PDB file of C-alpha atoms in Angstrom:
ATOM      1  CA  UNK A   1      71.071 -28.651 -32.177  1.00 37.00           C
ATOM      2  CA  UNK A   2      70.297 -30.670 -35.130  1.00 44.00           C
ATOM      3  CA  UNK A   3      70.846 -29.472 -38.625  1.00 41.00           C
ATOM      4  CA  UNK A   4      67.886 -28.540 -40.535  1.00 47.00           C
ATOM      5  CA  UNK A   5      68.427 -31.936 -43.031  1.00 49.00           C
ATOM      6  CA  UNK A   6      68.093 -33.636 -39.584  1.00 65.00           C
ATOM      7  CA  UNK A   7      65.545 -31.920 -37.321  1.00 79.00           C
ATOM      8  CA  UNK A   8      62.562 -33.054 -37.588  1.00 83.00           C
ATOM      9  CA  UNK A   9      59.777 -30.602 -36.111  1.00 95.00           C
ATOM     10  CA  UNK A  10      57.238 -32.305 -33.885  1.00 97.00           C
ATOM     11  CA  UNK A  11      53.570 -31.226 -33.125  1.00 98.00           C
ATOM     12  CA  UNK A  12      50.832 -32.312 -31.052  1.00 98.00           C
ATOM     13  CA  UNK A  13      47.006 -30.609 -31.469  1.00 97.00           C
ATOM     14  CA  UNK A  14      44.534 -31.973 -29.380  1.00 95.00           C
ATOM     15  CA  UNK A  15      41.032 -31.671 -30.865  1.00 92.00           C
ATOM     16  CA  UNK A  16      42.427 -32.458 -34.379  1.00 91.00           C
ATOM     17  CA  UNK A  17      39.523 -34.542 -35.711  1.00 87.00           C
ATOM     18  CA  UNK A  18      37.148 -31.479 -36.691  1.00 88.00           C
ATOM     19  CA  UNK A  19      36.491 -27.778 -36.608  1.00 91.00           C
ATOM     20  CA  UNK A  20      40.010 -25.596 -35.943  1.00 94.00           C
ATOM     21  CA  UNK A  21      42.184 -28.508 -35.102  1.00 92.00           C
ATOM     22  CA  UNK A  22      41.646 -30.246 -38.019  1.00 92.00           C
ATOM     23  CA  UNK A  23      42.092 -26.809 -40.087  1.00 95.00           C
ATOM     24  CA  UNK A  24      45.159 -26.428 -38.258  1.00 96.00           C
ATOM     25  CA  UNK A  25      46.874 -29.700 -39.063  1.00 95.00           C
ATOM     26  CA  UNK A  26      46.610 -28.801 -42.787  1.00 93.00           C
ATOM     27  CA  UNK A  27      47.996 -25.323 -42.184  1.00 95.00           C
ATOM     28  CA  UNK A  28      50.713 -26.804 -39.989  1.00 96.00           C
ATOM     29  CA  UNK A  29      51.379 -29.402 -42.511  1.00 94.00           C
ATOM     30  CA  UNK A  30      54.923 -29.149 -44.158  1.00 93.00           C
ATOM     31  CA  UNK A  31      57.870 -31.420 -44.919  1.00 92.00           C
ATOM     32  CA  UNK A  32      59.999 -32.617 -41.479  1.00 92.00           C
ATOM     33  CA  UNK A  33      57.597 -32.961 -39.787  1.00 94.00           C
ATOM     34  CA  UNK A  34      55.429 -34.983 -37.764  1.00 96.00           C
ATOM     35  CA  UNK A  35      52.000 -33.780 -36.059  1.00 96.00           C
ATOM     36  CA  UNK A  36      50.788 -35.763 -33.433  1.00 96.00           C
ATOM     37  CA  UNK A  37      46.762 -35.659 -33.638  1.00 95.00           C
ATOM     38  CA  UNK A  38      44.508 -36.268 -30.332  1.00 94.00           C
ATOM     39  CA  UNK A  39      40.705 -36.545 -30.258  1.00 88.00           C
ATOM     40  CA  UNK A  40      38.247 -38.548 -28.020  1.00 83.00           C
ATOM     41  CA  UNK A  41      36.851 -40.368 -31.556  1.00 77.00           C
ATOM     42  CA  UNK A  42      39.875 -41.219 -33.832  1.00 77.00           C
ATOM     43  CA  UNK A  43      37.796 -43.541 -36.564  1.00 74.00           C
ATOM     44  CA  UNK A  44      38.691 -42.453 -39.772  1.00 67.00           C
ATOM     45  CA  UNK A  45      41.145 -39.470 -38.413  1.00 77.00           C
ATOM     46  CA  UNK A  46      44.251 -40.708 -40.872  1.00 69.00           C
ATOM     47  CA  UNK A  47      41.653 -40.321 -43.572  1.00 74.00           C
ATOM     48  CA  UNK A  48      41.343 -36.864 -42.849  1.00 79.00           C
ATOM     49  CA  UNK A  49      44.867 -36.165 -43.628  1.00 84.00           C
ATOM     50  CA  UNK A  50      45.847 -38.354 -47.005  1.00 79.00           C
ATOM     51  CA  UNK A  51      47.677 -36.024 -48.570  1.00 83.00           C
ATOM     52  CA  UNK A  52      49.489 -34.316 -45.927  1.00 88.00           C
ATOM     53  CA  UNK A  53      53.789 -34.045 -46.507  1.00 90.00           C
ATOM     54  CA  UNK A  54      54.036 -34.522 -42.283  1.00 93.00           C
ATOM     55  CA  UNK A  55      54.222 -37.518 -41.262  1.00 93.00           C
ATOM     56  CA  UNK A  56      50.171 -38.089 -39.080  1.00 93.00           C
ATOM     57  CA  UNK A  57      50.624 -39.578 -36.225  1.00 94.00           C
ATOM     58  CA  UNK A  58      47.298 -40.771 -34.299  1.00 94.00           C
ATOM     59  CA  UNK A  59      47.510 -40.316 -30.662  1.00 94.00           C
ATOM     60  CA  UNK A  60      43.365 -41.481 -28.844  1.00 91.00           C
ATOM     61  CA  UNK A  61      43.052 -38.781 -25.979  1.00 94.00           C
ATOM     62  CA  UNK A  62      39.837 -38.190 -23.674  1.00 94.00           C
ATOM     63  CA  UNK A  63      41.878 -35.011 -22.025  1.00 94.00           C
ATOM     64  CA  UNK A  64      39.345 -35.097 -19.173  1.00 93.00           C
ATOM     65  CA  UNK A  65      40.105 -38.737 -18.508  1.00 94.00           C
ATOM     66  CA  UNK A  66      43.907 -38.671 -16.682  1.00 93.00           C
ATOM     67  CA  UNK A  67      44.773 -42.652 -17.615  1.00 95.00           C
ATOM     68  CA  UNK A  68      43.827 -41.647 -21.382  1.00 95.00           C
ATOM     69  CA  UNK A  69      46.214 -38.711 -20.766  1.00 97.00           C
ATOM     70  CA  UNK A  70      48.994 -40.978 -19.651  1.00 96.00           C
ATOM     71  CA  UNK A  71      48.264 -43.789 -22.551  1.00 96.00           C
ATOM     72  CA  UNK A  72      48.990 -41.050 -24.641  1.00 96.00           C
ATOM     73  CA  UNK A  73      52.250 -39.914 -22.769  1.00 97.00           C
ATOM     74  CA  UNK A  74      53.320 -43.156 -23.528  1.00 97.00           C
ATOM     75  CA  UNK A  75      52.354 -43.428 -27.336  1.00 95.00           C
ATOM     76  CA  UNK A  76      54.554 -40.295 -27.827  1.00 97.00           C
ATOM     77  CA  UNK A  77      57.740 -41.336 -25.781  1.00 96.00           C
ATOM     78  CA  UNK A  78      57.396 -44.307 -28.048  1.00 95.00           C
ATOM     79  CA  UNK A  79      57.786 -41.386 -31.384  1.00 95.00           C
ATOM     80  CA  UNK A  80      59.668 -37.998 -29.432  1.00 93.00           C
ATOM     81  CA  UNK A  81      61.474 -37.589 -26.474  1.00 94.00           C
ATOM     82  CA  UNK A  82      60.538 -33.724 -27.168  1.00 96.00           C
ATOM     83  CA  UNK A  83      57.654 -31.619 -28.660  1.00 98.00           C
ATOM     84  CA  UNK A  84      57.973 -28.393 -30.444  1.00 98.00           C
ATOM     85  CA  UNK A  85      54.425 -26.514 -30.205  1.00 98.00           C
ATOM     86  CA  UNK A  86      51.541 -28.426 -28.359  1.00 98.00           C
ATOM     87  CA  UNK A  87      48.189 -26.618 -29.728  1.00 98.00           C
ATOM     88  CA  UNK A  88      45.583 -27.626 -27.017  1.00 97.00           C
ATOM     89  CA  UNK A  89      42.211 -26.980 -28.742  1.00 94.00           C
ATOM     90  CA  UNK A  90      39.814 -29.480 -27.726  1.00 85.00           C
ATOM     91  CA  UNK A  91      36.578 -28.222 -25.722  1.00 83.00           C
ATOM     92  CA  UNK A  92      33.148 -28.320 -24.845  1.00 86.00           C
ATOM     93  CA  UNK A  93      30.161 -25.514 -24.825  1.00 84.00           C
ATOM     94  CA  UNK A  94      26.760 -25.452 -23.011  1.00 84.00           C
ATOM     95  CA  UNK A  95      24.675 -22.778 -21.936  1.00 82.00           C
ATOM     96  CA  UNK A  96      23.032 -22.021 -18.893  1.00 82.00           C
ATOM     97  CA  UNK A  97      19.189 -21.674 -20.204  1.00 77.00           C
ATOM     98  CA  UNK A  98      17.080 -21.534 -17.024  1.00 71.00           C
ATOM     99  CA  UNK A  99      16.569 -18.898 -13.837  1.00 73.00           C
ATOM    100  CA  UNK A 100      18.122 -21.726 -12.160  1.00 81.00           C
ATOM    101  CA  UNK A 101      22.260 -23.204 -12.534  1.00 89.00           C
ATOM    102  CA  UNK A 102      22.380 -26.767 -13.813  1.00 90.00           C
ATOM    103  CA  UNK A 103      25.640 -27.871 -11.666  1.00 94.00           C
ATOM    104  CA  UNK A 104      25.961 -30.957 -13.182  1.00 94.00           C
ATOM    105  CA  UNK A 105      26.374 -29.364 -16.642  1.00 94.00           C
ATOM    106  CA  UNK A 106      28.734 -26.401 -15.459  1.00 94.00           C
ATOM    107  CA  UNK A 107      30.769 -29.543 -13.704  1.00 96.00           C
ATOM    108  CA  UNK A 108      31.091 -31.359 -17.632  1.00 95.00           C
ATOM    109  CA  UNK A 109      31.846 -27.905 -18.802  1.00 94.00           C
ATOM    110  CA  UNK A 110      34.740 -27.039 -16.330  1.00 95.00           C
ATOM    111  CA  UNK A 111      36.082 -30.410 -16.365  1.00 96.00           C
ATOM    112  CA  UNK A 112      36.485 -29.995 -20.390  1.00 94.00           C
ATOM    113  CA  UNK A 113      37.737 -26.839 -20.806  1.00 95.00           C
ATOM    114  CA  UNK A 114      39.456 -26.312 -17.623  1.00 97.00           C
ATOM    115  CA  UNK A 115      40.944 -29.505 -15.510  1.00 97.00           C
ATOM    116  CA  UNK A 116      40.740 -31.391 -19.287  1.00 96.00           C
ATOM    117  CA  UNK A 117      43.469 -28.969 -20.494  1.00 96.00           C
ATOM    118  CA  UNK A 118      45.737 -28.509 -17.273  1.00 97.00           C
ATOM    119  CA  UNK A 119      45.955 -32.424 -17.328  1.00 97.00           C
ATOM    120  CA  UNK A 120      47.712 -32.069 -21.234  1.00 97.00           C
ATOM    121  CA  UNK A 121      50.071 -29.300 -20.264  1.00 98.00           C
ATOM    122  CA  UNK A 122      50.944 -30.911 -17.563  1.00 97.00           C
ATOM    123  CA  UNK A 123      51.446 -33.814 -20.105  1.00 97.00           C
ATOM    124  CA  UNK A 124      53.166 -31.630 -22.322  1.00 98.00           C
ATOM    125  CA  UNK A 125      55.660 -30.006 -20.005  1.00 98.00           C
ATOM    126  CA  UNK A 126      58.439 -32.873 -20.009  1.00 97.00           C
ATOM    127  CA  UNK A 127      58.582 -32.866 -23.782  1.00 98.00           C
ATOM    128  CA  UNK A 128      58.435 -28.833 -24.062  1.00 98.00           C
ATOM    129  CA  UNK A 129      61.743 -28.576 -21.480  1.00 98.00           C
ATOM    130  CA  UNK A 130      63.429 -31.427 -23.613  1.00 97.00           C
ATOM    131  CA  UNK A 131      62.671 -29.398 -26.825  1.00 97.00           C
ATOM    132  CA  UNK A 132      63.969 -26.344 -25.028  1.00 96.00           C
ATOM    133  CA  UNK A 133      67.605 -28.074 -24.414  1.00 95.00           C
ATOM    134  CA  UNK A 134      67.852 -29.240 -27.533  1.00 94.00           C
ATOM    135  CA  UNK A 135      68.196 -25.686 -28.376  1.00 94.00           C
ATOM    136  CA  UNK A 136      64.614 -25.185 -30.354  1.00 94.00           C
ATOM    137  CA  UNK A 137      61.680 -22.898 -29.191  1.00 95.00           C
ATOM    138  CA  UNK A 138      59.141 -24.914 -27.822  1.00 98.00           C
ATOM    139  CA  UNK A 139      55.380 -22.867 -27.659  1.00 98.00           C
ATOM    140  CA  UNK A 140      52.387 -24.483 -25.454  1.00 98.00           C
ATOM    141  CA  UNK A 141      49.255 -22.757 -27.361  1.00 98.00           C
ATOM    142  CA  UNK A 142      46.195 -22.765 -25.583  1.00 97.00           C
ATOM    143  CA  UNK A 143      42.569 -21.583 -27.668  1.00 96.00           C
ATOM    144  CA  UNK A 144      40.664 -19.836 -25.127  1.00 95.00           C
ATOM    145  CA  UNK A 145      37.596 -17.746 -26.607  1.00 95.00           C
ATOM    146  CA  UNK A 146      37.286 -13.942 -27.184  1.00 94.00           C
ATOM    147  CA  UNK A 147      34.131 -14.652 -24.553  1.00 92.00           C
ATOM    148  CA  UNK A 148      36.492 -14.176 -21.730  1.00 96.00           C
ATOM    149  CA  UNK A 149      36.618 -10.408 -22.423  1.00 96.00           C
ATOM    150  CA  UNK A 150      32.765  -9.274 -21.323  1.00 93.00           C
ATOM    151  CA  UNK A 151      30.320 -11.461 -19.732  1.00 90.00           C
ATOM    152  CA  UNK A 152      27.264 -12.194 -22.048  1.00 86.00           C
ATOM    153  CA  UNK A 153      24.059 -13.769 -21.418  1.00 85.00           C
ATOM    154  CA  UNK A 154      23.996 -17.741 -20.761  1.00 82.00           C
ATOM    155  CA  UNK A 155      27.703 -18.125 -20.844  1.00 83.00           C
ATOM    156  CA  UNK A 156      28.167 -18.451 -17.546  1.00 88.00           C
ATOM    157  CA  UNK A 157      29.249 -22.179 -17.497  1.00 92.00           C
ATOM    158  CA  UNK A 158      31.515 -21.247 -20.956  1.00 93.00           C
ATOM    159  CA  UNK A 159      32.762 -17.796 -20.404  1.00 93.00           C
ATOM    160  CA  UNK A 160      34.410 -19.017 -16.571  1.00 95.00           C
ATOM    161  CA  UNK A 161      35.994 -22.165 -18.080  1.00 96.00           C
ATOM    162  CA  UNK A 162      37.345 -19.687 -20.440  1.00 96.00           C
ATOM    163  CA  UNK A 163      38.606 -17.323 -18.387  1.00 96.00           C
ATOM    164  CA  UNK A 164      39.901 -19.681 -15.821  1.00 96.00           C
ATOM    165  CA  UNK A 165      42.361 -21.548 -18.307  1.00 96.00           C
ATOM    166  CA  UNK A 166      43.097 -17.837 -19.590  1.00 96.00           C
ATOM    167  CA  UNK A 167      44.015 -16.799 -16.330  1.00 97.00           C
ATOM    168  CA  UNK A 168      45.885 -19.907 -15.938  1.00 97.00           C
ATOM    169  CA  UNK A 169      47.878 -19.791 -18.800  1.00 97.00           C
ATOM    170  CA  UNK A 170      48.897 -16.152 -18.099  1.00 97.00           C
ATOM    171  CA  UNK A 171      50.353 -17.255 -14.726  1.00 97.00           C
ATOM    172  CA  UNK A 172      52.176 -20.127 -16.386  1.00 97.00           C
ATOM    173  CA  UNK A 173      53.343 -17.100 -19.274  1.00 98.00           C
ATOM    174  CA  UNK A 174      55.313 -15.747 -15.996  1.00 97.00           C
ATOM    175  CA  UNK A 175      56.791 -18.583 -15.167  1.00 95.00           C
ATOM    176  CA  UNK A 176      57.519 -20.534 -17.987  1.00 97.00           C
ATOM    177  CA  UNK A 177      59.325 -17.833 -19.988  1.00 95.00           C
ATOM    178  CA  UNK A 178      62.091 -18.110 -17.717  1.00 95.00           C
ATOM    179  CA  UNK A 179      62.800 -21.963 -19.081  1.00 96.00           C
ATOM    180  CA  UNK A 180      62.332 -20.681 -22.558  1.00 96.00           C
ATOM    181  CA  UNK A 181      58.441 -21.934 -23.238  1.00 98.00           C
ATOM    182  CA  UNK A 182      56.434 -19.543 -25.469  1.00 98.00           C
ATOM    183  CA  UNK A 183      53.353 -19.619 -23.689  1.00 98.00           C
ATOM    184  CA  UNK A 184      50.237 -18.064 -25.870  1.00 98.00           C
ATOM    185  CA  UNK A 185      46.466 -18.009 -25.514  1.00 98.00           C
ATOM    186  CA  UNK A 186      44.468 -17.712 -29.072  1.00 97.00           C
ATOM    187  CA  UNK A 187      40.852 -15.848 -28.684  1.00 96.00           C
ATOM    188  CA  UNK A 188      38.820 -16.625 -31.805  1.00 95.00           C
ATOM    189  CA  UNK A 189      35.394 -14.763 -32.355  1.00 92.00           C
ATOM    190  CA  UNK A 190      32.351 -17.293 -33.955  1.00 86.00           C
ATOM    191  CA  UNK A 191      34.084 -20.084 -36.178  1.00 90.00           C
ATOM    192  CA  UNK A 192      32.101 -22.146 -38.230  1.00 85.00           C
ATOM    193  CA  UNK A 193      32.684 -25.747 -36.432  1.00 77.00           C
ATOM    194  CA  UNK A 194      30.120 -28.602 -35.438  1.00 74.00           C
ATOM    195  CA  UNK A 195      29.724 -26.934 -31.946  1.00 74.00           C
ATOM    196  CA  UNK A 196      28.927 -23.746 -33.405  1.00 75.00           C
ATOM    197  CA  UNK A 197      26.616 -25.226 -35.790  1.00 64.00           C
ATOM    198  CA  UNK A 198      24.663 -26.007 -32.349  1.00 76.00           C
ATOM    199  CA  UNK A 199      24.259 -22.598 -31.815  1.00 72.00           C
ATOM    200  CA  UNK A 200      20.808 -21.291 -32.327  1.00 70.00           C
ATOM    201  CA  UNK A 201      21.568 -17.419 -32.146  1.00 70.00           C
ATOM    202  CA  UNK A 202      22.985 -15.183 -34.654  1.00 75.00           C
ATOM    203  CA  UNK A 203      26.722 -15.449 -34.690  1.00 75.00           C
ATOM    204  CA  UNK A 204      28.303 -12.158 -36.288  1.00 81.00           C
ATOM    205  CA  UNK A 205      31.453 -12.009 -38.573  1.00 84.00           C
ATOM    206  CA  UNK A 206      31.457 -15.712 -37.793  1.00 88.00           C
ATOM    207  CA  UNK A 207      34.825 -16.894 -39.896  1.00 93.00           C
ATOM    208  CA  UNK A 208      35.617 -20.722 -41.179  1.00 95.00           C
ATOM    209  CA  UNK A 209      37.938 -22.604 -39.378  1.00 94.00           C
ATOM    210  CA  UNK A 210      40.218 -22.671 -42.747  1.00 96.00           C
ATOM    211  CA  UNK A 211      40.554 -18.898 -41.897  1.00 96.00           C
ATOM    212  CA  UNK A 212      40.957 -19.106 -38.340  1.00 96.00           C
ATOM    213  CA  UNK A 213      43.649 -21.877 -38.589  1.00 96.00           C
ATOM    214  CA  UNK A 214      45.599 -19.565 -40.942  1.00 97.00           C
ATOM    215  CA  UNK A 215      45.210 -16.403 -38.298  1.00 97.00           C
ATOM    216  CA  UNK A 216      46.545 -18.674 -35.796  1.00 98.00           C
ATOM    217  CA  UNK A 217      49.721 -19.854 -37.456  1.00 97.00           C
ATOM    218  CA  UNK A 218      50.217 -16.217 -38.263  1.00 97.00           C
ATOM    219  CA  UNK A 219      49.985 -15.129 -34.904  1.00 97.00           C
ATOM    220  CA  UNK A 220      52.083 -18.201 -33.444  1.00 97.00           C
ATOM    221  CA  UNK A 221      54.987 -16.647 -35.823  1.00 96.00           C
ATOM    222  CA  UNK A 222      54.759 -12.804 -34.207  1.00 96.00           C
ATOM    223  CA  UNK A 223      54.855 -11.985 -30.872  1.00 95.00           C
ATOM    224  CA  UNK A 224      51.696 -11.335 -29.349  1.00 97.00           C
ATOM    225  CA  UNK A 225      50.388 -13.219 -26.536  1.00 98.00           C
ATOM    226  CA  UNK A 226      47.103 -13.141 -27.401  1.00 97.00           C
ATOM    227  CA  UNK A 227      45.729 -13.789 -30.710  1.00 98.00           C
ATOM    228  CA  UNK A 228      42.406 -12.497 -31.262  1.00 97.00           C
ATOM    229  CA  UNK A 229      40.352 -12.280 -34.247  1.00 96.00           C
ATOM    230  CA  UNK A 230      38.292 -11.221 -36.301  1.00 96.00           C
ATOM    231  CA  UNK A 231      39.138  -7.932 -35.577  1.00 96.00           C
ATOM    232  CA  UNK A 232      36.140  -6.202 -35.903  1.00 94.00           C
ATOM    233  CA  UNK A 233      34.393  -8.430 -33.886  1.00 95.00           C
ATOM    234  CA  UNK A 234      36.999  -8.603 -30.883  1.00 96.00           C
ATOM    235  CA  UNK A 235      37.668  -4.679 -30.706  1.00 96.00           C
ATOM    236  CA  UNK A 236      33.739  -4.561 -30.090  1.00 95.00           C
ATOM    237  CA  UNK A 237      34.226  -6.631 -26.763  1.00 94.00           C
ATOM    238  CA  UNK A 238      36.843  -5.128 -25.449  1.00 96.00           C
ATOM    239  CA  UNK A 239      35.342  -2.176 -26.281  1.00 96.00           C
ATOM    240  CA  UNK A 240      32.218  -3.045 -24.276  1.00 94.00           C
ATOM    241  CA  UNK A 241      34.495  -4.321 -21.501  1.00 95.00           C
ATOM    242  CA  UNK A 242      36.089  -0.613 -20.899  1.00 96.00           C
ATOM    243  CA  UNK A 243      32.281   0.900 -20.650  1.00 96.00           C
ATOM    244  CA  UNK A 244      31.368   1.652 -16.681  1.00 96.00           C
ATOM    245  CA  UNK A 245      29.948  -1.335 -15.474  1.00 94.00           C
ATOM    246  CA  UNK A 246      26.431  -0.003 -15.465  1.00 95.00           C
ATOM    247  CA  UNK A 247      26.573   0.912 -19.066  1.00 94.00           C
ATOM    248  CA  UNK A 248      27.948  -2.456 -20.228  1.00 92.00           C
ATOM    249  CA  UNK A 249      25.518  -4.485 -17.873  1.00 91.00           C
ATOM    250  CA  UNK A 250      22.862  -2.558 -19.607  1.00 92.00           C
ATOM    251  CA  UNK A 251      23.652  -3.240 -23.285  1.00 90.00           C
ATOM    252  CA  UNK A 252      24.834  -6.900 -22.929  1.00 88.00           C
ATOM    253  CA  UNK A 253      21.802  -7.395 -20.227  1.00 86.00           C
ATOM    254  CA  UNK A 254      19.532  -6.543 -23.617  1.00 83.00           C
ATOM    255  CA  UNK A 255      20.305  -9.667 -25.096  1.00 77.00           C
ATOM    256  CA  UNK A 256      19.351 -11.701 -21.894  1.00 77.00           C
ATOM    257  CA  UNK A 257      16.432 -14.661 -23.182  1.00 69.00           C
ATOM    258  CA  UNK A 258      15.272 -14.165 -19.552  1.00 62.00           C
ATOM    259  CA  UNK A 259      13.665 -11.033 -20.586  1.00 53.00           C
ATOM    260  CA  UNK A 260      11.851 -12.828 -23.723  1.00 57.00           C
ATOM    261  CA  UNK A 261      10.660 -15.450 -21.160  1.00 56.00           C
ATOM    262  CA  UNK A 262       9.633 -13.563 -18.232  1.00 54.00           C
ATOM    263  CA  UNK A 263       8.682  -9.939 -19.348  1.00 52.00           C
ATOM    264  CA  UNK A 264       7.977  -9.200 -15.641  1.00 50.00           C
ATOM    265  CA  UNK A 265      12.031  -8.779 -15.055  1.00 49.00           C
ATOM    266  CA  UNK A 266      12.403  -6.053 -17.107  1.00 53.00           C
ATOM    267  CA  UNK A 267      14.688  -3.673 -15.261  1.00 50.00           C
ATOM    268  CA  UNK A 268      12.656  -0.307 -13.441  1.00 42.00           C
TER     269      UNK A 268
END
């Protein structure tokens, strides 16, 4: 293993360009290093991160695009036979908002959120089990959503995505431990973020994405598998997700916009 005058730690977050990912690359930032950022637009991304001590490496990445996820393969082999932490962040959110299932919008959802992140830790494999003999402690980070722990109203197309790559990732957890990967999932509440400024519902104990980068890299550094937060606002699901099923349909079922549109389905 290198010395630490030698090793120099590399990163790669996917989604860096905004919201958490961005937030993250500053709280990541730190001397010997060099962070790797991915995100479908990358004008103006170095601009984002003038003053950073890591060295800011611009990677383009459409994660639901495979050829853009093998350019990229190649623009790191050209920088790092081996990656230390891969944060995959990137993702998409739309709601289902009719008595009827838009497919082709739960399609651009799932191929986001779900297929758009197997096809980077796929990527990201090779690197992490280089890292891994080179004696470090390589982590693949996913950020999942604290949606995956109770089904709510119009996240239907979200909330599976979600809990698919959760699921996922837990099955990978099993397996990858054994090669020494530190598989984790992070399950952030309402962060303030361009897609949650799209929202057009109250968003409780919603957070900045300042404060939920520094939760993360907290978490990254303990041992929990999943890292959920805000607290108060994550209890509350889990909460609601231990309640008999006809209890918790009830109360989420309250919040349900079909009942603001069409009185007449009230439940008897």
């Amino acid at each position: 293993m290198k010395t630490d005058d030698q090793y120099i730690k590399s990163i790669w977050v996917i989604g860096a360009s905004s919201g958490i990912g961005q937030a993250l690359v500053s709280e990541l930032d730190q001397p010997n290093c060099q962070i790797f950022v991915s995100a479908r637009q990358l004008e103006n991304i170095e601009h984002l991160f003038n003053d950073t001590q890591a060295r800011i490496i611009p990677v383009a990445l459409d994660m639901s695009d495979e050829q853009s996820v093998k350019h990229a393969v190649t623009t790191l082999q050209g920088h790092s036979a081996s990656l230390d932490q891969v944060i995959i962040n990137a993702g998409t959110c739309e709601y289902i908002d009719s008595v009827s299932i838009d497919m082709p919008m739960v399609k651009r959802v799932m191929e986001t959120n779900f297929f758009g992140a197997l096809n980077i830790v796929n990527a990201s494999l090779p690197f992490l089990r280089h890292a891994n003999t080179l004696g470090h402690a390589p982590q693949l980070v996913l950020v999942s959503s604290s949606v995956t722990y109770v089904a709510l109203p119009r996240g239907g197309a979200y909330g599976a995505s979600k809990a698919a790559i959760r699921y996922m990732m837990e099955c990978l957890k099993l397996d990858l431990q054994h090669e020494g990967i530190d598989v984790r999932v992070v399950s952030p509440g309402f962060v303030k973020t361009p897609l949650t400024d799209k929202n057009d519902f109250p968003m409780p104990f919603r957070i900045s994405a300042e404060n939920a980068a520094k939760r993360i890299v907290k978490g990254l550094k303990g041992k929990s598998f999943d890292i959920h937060f805000p607290k108060r606002f994550t209890y509350i699901l889990k909460a609601l997700a231990c309640l008999p099923t006809s209890w918790r349909f009830a109360l989420t079922g309250k919040t349900s916009r079909h009942l603001e549109e069409n009185p007449e389905l009230k439940l008897r």
